[in-house]
Coordinates of N, CA and C in Angstrom, one line a residue:
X13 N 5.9 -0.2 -4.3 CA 4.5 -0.2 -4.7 C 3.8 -1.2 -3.8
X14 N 3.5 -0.9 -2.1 CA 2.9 -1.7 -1.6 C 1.3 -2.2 -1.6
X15 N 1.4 -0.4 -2.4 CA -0.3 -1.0 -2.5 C -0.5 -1.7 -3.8
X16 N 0.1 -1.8 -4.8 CA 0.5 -3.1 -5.8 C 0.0 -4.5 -5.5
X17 N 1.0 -4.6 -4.7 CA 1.7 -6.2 -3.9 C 0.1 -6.5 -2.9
X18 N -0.5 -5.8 -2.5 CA -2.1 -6.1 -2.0 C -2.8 -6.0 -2.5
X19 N -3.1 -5.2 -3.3 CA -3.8 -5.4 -4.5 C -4.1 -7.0 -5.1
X20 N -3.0 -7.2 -5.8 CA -2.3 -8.3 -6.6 C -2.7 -9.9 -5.5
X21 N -2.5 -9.6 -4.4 CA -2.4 -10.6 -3.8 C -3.9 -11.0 -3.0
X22 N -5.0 -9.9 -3.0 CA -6.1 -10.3 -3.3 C -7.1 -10.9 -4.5
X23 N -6.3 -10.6 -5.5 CA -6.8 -10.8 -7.1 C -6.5 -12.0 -6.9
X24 N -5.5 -12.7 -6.6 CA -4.8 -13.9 -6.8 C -5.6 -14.6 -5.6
X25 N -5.9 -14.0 -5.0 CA -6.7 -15.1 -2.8 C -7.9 -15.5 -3.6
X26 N -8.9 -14.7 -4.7 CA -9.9 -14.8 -5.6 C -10.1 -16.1 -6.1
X27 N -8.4 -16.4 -6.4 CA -8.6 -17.7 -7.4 C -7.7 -18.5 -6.9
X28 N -8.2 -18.7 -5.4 CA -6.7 -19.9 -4.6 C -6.6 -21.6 -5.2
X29 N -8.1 -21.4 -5.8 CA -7.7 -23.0 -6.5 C -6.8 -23.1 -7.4
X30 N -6.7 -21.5 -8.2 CA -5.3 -22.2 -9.4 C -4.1 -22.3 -9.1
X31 N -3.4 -23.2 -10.1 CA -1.9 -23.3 -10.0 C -1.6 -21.3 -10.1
X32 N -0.1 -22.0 -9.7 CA 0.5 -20.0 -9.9 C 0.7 -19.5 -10.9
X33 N 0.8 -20.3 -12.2 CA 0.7 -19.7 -13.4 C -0.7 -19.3 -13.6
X34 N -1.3 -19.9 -13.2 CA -3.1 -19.9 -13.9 C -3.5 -18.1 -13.1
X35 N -2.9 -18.2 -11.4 CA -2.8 -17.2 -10.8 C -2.2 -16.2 -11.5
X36 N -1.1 -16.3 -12.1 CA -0.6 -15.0 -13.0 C -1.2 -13.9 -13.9
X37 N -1.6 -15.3 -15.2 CA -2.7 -14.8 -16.3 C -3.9 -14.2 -15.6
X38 N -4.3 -14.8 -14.5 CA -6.0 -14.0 -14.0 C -5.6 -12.5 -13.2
X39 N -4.0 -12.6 -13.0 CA -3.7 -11.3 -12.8 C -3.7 -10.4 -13.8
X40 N -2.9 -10.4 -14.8 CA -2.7 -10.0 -16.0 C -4.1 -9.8 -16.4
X41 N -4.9 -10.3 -16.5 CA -6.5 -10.6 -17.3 C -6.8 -9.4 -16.4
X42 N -7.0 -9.3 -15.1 CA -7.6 -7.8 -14.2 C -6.7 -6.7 -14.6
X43 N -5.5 -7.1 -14.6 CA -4.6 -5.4 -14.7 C -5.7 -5.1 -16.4
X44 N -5.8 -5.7 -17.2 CA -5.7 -5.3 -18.5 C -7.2 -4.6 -18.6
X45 N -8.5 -5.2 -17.9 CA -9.1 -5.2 -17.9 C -10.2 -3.9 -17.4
X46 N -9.2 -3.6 -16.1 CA -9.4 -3.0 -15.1 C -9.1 -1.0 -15.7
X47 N -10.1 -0.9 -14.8 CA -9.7 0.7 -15.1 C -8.9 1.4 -13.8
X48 N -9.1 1.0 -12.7 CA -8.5 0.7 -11.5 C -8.0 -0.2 -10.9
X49 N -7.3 0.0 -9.9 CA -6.3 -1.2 -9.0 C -6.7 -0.7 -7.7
X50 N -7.4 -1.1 -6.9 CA -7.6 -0.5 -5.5 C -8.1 1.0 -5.5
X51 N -7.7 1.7 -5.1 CA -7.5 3.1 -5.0 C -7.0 4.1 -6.1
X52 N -6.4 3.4 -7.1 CA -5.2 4.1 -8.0 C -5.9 3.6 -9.7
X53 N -6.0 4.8 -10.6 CA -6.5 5.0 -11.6 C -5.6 4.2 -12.4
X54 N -5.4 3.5 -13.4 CA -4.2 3.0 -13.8 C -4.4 3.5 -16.0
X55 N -3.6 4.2 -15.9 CA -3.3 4.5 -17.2 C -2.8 3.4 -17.6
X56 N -2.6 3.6 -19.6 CA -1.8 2.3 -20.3 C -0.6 2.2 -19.7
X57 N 0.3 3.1 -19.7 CA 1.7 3.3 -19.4 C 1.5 2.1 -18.1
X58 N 0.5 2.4 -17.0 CA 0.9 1.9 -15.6 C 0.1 0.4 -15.7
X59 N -0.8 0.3 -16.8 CA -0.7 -1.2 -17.2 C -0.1 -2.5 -17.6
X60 N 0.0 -1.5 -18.6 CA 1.9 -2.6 -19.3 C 3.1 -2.6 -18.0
X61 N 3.2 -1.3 -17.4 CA 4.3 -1.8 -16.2 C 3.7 -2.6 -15.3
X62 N 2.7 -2.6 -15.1 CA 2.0 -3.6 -14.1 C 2.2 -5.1 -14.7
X63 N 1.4 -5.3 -15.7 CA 1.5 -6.6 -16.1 C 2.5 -7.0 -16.4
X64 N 3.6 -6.1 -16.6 CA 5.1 -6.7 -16.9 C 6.1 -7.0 -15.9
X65 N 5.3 -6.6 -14.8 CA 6.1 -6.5 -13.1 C 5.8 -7.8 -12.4
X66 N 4.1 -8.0 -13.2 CA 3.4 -9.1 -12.4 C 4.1 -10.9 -13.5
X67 N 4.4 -10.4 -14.6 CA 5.1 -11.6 -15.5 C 6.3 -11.9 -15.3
X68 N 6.8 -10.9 -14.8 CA 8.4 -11.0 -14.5 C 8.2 -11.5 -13.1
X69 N 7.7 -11.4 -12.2 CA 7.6 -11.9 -10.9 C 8.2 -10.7 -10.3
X70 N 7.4 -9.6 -9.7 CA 8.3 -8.7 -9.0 C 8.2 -8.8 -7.6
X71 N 9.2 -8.0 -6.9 CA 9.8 -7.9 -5.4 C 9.5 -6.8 -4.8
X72 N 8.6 -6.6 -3.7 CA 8.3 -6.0 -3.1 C 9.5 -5.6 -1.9
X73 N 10.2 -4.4 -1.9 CA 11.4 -4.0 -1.0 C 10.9 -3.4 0.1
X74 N 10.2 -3.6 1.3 CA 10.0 -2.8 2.2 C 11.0 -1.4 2.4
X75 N 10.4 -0.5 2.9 CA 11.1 0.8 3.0 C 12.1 0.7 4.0
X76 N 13.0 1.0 4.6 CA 13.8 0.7 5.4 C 14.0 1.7 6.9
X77 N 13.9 1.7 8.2 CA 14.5 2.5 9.0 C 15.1 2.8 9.8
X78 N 16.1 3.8 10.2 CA 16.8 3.4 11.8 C 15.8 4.0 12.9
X79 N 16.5 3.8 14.0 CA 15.3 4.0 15.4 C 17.1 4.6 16.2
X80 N 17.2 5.8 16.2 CA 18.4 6.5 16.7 C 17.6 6.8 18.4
X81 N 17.9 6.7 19.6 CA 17.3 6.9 20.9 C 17.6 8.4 21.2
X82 N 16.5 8.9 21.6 CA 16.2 10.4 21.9 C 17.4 10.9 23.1
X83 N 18.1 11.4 22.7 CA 19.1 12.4 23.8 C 20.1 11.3 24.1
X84 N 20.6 11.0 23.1 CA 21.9 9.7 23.2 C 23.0 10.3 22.2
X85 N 23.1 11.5 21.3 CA 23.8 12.1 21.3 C 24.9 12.6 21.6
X86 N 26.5 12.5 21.5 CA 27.6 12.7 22.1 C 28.5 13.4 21.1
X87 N 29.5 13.8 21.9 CA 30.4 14.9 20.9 C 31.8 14.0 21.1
X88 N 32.4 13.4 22.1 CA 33.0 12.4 22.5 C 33.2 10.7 22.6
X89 N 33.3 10.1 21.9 CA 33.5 10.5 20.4 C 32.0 11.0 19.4
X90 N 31.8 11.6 18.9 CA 30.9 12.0 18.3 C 29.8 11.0 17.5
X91 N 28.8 10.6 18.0 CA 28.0 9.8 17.3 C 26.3 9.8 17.8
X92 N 25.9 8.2 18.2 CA 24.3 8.2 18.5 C 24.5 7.1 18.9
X93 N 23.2 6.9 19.7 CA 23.0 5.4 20.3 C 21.7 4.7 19.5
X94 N 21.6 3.6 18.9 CA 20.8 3.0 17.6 C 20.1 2.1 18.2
X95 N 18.8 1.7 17.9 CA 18.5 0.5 18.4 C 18.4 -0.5 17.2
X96 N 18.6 -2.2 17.7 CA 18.6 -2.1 16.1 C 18.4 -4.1 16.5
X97 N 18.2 -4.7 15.1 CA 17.8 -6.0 15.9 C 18.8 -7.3 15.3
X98 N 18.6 -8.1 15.8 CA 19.6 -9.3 15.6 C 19.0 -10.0 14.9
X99 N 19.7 -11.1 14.3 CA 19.3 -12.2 12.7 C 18.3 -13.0 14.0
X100 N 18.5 -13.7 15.0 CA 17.5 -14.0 16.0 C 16.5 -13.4 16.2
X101 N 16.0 -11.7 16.4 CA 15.3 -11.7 16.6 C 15.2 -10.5 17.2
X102 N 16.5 -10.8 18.5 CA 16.5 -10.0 19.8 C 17.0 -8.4 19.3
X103 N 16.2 -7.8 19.8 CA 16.6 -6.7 19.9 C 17.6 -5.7 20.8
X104 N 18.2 -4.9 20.5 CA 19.4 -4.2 21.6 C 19.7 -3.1 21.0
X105 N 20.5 -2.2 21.5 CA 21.4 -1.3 20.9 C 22.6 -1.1 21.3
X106 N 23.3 0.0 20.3 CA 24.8 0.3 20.8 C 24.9 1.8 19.6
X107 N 26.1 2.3 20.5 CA 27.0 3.6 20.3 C 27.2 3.8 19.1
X108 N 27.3 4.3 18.1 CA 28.1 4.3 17.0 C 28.6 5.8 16.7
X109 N 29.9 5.4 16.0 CA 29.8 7.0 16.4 C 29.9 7.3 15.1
X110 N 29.9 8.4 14.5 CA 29.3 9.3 12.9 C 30.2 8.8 11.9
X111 N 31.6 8.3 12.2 CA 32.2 7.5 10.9 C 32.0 5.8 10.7
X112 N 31.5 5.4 12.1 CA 31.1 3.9 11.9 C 29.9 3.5 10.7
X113 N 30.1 2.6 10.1 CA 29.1 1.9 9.5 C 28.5 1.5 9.8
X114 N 26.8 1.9 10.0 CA 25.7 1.1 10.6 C 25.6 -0.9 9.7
X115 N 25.8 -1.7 10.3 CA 25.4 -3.0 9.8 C 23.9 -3.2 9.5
X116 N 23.5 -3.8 8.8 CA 22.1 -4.4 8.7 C 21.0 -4.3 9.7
X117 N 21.8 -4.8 10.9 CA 20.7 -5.0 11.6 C 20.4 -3.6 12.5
X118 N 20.7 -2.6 12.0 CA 20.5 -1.3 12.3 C 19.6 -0.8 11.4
X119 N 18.8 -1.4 10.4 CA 18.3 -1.1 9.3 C 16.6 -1.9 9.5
X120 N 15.5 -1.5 10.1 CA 14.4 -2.2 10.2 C 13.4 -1.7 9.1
X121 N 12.7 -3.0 8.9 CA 11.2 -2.3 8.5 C 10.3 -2.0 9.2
X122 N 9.0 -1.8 8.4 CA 7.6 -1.2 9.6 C 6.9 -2.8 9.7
X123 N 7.3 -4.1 9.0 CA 6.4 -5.1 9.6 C 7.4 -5.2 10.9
X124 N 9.0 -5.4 11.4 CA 9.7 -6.0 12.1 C 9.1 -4.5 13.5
X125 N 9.0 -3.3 13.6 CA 8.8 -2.4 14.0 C 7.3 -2.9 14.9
X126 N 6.1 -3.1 13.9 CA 5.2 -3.6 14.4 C 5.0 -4.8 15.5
X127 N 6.5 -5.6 15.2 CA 6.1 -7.0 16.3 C 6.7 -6.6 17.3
X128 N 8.1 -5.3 17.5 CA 9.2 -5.0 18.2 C 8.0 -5.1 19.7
X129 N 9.3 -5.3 20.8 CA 8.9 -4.1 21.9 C 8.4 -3.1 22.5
X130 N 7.7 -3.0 23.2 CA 7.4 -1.4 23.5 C 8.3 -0.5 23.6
X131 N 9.5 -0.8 24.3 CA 10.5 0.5 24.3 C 11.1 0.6 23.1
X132 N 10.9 -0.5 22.1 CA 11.2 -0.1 20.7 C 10.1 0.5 20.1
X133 N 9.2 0.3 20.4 CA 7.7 0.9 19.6 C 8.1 2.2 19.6
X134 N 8.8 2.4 21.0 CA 8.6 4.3 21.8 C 9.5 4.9 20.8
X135 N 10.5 4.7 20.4 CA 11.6 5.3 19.4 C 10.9 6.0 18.0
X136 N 11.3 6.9 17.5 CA 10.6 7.8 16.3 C 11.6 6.7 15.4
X137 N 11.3 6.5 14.7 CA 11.8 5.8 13.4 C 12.0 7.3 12.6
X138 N 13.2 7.0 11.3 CA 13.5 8.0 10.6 C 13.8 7.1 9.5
X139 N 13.3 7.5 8.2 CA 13.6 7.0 7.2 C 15.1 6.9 6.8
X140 N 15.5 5.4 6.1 CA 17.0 5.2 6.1 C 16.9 4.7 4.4
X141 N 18.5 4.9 4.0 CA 18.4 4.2 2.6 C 19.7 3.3 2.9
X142 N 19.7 2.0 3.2 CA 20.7 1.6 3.5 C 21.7 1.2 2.8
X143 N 21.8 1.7 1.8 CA 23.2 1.4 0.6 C 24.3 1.2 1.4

């Protein structure tokens, strides 16, 4: 629910002088109050889950994805060539072949995508679920 987490975090830029609890309740006070959130019509149902998301303190999970390189493909040993980034920073790729387990850092978001490289820019991303 990204457009949630923006939402929310303008409501809250409104009132930068309060503490974060004071910021909470004046969240809570707009979900309840509000017949909309941005864009999005908010029934009771998606009230109460709001306000109970915004009291519980919720976590925004970015979506996740790989960037596999176009025509890297092999049948010997059978796999793909990945690009993928380091806890640093640096970006690289490597081979993997269809029974290896992709690690983490084969697993990007679209903010980490946005700051990448251009030859990483160039790669199609493909939605991943990295369980």
């Amino acid at each position: 629910m990204m457009w949630f987490d923006q939402w929310a975090k303008a409501q809250r830029a409104r009132k930068a002088f309060l503490d974060q609890d004071s910021q909470t309740l004046y969240l809570v006070r707009c979900i309840s109050s509000s017949e909309t959130a941005g864009d999005h019509v908010l029934t009771a149902t998606d009230k109460i889950w709001l306000m109970r998301a915004a009291l519980d303190g919720y976590v925004v999970v970015e979506p996740k994805y790989l960037l596999p390189l176009e025509a890297t493909e092999t049948t010997d040993p059978r796999g793909q060539t990945y690009a993928g980034i380091r806890k640093n920073g640096q970006w690289f790729t490597a081979h993997l072949s269809a029974t290896q387990a992709k690690s983490s850092a084969f697993y990007v978001t679209r903010t980490q995508l946005e700051a990448a490289p251009a030859w990483v820019k160039a790669i199609e991303p493909i939605a991943a679920d990295p369980k």
